[in-house]
Tab-separated table of C-alpha atoms in Angstrom:
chain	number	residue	atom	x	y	z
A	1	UNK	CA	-111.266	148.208	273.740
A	2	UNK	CA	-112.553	151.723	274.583
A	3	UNK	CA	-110.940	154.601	272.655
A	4	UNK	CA	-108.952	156.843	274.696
A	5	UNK	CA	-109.130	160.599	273.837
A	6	UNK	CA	-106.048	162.531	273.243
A	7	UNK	CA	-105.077	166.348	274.052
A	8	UNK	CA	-104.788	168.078	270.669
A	9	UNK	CA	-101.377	168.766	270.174
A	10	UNK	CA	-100.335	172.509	269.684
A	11	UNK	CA	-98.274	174.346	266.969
A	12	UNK	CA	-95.058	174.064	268.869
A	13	UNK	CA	-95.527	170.087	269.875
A	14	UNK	CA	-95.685	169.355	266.572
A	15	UNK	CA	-92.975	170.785	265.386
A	16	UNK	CA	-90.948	169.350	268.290
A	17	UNK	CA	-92.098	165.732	267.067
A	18	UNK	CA	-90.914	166.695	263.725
A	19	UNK	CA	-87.322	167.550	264.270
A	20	UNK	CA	-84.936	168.729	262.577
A	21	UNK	CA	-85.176	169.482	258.753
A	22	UNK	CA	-87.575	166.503	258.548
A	23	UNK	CA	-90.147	168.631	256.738
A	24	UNK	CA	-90.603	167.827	253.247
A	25	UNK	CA	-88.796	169.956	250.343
A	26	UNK	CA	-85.671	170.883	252.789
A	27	UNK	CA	-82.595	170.705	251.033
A	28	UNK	CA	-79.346	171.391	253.090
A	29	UNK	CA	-76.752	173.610	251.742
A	30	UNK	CA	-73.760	171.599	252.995
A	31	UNK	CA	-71.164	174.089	250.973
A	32	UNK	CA	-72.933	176.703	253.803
A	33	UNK	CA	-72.173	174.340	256.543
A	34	UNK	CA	-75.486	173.130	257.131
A	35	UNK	CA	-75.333	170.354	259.312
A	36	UNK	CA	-78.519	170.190	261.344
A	37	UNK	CA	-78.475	169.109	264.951
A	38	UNK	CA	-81.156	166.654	265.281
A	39	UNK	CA	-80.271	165.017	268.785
A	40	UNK	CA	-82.769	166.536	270.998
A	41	UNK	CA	-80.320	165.323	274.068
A	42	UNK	CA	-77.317	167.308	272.801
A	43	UNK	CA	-79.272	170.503	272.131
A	44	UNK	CA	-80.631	169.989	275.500
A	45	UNK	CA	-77.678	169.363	277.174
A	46	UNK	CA	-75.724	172.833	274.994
A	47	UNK	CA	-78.899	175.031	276.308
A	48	UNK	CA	-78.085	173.616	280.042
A	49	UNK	CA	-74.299	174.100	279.299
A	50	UNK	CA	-74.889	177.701	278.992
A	51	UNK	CA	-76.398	178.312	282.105
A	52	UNK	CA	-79.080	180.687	280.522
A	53	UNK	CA	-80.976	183.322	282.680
A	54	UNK	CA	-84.372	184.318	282.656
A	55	UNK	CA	-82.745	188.127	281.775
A	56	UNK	CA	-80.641	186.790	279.133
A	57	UNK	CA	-80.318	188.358	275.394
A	58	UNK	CA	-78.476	185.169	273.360
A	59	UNK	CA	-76.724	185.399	269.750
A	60	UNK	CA	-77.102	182.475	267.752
A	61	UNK	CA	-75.450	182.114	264.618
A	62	UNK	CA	-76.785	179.277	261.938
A	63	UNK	CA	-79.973	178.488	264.005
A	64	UNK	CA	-80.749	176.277	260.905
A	65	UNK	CA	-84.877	174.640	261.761
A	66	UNK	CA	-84.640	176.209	265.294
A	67	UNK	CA	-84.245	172.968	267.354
A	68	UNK	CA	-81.599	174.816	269.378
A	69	UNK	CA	-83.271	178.272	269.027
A	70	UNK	CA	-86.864	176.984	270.515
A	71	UNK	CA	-85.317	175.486	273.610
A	72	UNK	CA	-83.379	178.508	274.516
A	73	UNK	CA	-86.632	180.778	273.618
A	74	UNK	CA	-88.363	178.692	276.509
A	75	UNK	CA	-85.545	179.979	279.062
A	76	UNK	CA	-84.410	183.523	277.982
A	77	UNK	CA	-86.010	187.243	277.330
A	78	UNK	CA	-84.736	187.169	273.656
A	79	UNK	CA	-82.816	185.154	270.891
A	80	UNK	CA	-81.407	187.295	268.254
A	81	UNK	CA	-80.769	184.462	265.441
A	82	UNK	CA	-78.431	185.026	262.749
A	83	UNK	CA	-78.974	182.864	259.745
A	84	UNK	CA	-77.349	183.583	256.059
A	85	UNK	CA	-79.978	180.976	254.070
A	86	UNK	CA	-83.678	182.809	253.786
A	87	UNK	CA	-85.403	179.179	253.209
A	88	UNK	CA	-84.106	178.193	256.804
A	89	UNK	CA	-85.622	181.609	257.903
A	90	UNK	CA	-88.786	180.792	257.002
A	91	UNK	CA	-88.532	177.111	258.531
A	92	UNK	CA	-88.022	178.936	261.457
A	93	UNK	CA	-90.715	181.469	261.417
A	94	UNK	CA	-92.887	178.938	260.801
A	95	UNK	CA	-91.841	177.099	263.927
A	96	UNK	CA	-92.454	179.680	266.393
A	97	UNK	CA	-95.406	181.016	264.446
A	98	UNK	CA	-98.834	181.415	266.350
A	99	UNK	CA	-96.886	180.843	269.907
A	100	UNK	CA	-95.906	182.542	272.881
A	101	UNK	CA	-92.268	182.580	271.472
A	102	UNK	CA	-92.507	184.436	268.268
A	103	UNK	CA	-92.285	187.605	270.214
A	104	UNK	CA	-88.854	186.691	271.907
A	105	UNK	CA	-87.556	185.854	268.675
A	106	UNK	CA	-85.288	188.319	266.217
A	107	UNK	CA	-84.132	186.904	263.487
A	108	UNK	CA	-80.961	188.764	260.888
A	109	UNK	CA	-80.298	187.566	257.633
A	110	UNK	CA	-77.262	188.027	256.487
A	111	UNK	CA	-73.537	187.329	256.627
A	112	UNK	CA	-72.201	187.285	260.720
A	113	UNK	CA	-69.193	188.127	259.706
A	114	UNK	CA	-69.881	191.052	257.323
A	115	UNK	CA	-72.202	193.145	260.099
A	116	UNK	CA	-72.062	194.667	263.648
A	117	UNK	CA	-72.535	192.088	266.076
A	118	UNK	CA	-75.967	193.069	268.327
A	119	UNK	CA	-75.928	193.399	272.658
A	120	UNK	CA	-75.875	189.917	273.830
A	121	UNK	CA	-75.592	188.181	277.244
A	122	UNK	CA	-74.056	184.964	275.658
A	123	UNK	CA	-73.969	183.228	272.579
A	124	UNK	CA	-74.796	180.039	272.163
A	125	UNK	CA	-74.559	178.165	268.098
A	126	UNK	CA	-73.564	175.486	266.570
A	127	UNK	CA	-71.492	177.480	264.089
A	128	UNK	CA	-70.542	177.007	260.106
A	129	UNK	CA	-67.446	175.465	260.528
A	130	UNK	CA	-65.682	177.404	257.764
A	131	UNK	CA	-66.298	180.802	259.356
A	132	UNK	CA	-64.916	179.289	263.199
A	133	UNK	CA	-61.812	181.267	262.931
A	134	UNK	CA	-62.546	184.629	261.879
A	135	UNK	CA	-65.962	184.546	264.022
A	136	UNK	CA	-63.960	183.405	267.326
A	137	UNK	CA	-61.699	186.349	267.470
A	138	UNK	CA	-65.289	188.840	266.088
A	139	UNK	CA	-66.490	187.596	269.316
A	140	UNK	CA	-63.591	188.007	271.500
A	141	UNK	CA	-62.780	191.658	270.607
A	142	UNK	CA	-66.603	192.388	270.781
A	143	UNK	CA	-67.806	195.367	272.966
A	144	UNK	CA	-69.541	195.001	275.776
A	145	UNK	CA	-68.391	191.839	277.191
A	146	UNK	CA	-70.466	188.966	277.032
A	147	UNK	CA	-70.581	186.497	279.618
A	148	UNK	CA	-70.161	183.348	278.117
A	149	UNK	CA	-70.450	181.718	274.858
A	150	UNK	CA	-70.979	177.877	274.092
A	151	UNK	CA	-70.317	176.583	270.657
A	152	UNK	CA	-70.054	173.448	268.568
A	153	UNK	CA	-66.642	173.099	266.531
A	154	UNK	CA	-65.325	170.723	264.368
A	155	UNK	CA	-63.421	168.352	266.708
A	156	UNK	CA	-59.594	169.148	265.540
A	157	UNK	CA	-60.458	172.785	265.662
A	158	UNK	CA	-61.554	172.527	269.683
A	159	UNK	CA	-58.878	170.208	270.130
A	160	UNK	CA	-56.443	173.435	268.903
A	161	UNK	CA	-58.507	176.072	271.212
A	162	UNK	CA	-57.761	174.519	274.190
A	163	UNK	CA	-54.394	173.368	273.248
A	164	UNK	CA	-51.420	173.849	275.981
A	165	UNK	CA	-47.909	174.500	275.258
A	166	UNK	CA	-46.103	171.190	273.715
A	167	UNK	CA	-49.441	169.563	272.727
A	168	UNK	CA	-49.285	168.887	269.192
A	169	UNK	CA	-52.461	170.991	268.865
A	170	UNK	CA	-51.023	174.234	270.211
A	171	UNK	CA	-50.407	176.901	267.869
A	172	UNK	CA	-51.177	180.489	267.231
A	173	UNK	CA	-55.169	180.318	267.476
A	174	UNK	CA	-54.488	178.491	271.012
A	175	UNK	CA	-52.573	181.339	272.266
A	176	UNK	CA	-54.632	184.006	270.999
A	177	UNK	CA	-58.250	182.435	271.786
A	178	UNK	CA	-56.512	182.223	275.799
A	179	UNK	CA	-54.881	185.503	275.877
A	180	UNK	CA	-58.592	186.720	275.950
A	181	UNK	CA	-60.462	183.789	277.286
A	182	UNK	CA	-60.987	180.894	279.678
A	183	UNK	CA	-61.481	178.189	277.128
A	184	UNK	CA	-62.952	174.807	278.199
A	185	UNK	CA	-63.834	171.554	276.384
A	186	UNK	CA	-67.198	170.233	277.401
A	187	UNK	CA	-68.050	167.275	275.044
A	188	UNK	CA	-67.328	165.685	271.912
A	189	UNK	CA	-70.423	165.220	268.883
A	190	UNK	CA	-70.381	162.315	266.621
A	191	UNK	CA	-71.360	162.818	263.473
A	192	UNK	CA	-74.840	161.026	263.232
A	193	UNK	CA	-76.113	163.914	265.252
A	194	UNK	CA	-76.276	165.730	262.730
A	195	UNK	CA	-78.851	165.775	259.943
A	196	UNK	CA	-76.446	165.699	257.060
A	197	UNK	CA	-73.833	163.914	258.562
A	198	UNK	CA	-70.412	166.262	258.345
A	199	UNK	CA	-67.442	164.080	257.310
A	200	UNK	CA	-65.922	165.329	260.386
A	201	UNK	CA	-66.191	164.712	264.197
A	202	UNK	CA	-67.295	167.782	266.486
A	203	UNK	CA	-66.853	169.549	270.006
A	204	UNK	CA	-68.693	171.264	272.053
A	205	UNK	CA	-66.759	174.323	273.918
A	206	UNK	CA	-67.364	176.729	275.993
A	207	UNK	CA	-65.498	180.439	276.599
A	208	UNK	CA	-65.765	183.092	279.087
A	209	UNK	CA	-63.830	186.367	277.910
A	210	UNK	CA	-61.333	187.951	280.422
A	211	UNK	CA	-62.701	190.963	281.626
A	212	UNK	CA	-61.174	193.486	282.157
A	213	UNK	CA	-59.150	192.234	278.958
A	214	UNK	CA	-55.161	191.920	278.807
A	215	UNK	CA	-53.319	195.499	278.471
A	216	UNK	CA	-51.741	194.752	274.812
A	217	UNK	CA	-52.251	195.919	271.668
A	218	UNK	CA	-54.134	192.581	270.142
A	219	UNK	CA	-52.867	193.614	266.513
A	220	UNK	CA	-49.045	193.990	267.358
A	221	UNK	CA	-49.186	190.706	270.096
A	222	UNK	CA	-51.033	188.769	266.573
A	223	UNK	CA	-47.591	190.101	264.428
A	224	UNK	CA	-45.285	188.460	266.931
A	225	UNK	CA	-47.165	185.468	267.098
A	226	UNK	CA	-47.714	185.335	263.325
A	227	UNK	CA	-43.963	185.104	262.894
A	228	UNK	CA	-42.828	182.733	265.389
A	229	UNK	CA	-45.446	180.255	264.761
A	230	UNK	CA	-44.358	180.032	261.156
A	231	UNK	CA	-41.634	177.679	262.115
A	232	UNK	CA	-42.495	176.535	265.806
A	233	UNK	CA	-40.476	174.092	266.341
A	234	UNK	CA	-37.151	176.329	265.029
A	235	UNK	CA	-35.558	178.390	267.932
A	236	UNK	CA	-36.571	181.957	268.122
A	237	UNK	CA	-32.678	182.892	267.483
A	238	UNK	CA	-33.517	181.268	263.792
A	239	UNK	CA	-36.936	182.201	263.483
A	240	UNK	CA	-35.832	186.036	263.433
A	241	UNK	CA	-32.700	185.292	261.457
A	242	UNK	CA	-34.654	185.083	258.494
A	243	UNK	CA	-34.705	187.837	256.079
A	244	UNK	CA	-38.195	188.584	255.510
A	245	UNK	CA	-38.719	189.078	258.830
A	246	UNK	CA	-35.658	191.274	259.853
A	247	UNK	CA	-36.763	193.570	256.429
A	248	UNK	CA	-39.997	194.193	258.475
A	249	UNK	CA	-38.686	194.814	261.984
A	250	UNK	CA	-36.185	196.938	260.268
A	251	UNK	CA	-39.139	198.803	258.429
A	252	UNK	CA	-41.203	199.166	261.524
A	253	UNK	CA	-38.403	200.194	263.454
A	254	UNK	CA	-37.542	203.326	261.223
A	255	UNK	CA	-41.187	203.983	261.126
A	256	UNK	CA	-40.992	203.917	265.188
A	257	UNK	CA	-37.566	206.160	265.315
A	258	UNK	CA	-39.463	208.847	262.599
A	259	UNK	CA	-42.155	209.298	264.509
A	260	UNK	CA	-39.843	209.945	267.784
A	261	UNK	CA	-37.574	212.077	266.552
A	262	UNK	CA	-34.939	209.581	267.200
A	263	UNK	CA	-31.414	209.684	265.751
A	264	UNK	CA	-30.539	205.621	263.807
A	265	UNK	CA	-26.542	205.190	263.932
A	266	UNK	CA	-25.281	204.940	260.635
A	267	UNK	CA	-23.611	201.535	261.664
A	268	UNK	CA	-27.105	200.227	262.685
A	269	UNK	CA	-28.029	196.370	262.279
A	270	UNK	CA	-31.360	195.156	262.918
A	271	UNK	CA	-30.471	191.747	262.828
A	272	UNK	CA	-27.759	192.439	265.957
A	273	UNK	CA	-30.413	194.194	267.652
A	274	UNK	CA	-32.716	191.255	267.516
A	275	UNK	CA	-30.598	189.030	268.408
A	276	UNK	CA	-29.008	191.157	271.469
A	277	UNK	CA	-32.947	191.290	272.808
A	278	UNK	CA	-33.760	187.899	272.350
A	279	UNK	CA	-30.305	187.086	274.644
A	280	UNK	CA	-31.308	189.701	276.844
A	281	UNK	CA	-34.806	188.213	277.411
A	282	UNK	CA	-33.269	184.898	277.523
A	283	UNK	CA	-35.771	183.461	274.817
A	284	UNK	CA	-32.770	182.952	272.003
A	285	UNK	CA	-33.323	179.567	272.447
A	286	UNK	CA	-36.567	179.010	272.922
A	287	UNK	CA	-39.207	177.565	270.853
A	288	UNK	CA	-42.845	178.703	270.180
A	289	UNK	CA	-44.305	175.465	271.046
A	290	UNK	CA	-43.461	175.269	274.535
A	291	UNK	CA	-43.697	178.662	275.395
A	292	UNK	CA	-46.924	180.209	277.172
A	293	UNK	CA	-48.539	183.348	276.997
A	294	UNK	CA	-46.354	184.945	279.771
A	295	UNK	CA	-43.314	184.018	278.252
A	296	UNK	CA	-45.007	186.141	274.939
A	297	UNK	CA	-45.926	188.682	276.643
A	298	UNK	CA	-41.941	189.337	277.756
A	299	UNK	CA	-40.596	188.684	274.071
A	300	UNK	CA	-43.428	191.513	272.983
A	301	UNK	CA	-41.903	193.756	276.001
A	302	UNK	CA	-38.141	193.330	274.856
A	303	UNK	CA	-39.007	194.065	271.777
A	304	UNK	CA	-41.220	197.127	272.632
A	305	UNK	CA	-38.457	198.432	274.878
A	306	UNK	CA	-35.750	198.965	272.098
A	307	UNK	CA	-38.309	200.162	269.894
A	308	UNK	CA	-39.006	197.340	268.010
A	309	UNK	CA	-43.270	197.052	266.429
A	310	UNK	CA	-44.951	193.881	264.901
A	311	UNK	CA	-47.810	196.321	263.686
């Protein structure tokens, strides 16, 4: 049988046929989150997710071997890759080394959370799932907008982003995420994508800040919704019959009066006052679990209107 010559492969092939953290000597820190994702069709089908442009700038956080990070490289003007380990930064160098790529590649090491997030068009990662929290609401409150950011969460954590009022899910990080946000659910990710397995199921999701934003103060609408999702499923009446919270309104409130020059009655009560705006509002009654962000947003107002801070 005659021989049939091959096409030498190039630099970037190979590494393609290698995949993810098959290269010998890689050891995964797991306690980091490093989960790998080694299913070429999910990273394919994230990039295409994301809608990428030809003009785009793209974060990614925990590129990890770059399977995700060469495929958006092919599509974008630059990739600005964040990545805390230095051995995976040098897996990654070494994948885009000696190709057209390398030069549309920036790569910070370091902690995401602990530095000044870069200009990007949209982010696109499949995140450490310990730092999902504090890095969704980094992103939401960055400046300038971006335009869209697609990200891989563990599974209960989605579930809770996209959560509506009465799900079981819905709780203070739904509210907040879509008080800034569109937030959709795209797909779920078993867990033998991943190159070590997580014990844990994941989602894909995918968020597109409101701009221009919500006119509240993010801080004091977070204090309101710190408090009544304490005890969701007790009426609001109860929830701000508790002590510890009618010692802060009460110190907030004084702070507020002092700084107006406004006169307290010696017969004041902060826990009649409360109670008088949550009857006027008509929320007395009403639970955190099945309320939306409008109804929120007119608790906050009452409240704001008799002088009454969560910040």
């Amino acid at each position: 049988m005659p021989k049939v010559k091959t096409k030498p492969r190039s630099r970037q092939q190979r590494h393609e046929t290698k995949g993810a953290g098959s290269g010998p000597g890689i050891r995964f820190n797991t306690g980091l989150g490093q989960h790998i994702l080694k299913n070429p069709l999910i990273v394919t089908s994230i990039v295409e997710k994301a809608a990428l442009r030809p003009t785009d700038v793209v974060l990614e956080v925990g590129p990890g071997t770059g399977n995700m990070t060469v495929k958006m490289l092919e599509k974008v003007k630059k990739v600005i890759a964040c990545e805390l380990d230095v051995k995976l930064v040098g897996e990654l160098q070494k994948r885009v080394q000696g190709t057209p790529l390398a030069s549309k590649l920036e790569i910070k090491i370091g902690d995401v959370l602990k530095s000044d997030l870069p200009f990007f068009d949209a982010c696109v990662a499949n995140l450490p799932y310990q730092i999902s929290s504090p890095f969704i609401f980094k992103l939401l409150l960055h400046r300038p907008f971006f335009r869209c950011a697609v990200l891989m969460f563990q599974k209960e954590f989605a579930l809770r982003l996209v959560a509506r009022p009465g799900s079981p899910q819905y709780c203070r990080l739904s509210v907040n995420t879509q008080l800034l946000a569109r937030v959709d659910h795209l797909m779920k990710v078993g867990r033998n994508n991943f190159k070590p397995p997580p014990k844990v199921e994941s989602s894909v999701v995918r968020i597109e800040p409101k701009n221009p934003p919500p006119p509240i103060n993010f801080q004091e609408w977070d204090g309101l919704l710190r408090i009544v999702f304490v005890r969701k499923n007790k009426t609001l009446s109860a929830v701000f019959n508790s002590n510890a919270v009618k010692r802060l309104l009460e110190q907030n409130y004084r702070i507020h009066c002092s700084q107006n020059n406004l006169k307290i009655p010696e017969n004041f009560n902060i826990g009649n006052l409360i109670q008088g705006i949550l009857r006027d509002t008509g929320y007395s009654e009403k639970r955190a679990r099945i309320m939306d962000i409008d109804d929120f947003i007119r608790v906050l107002h009452g409240f704001n209107a008799e002088g009454i801070h969560f910040s």
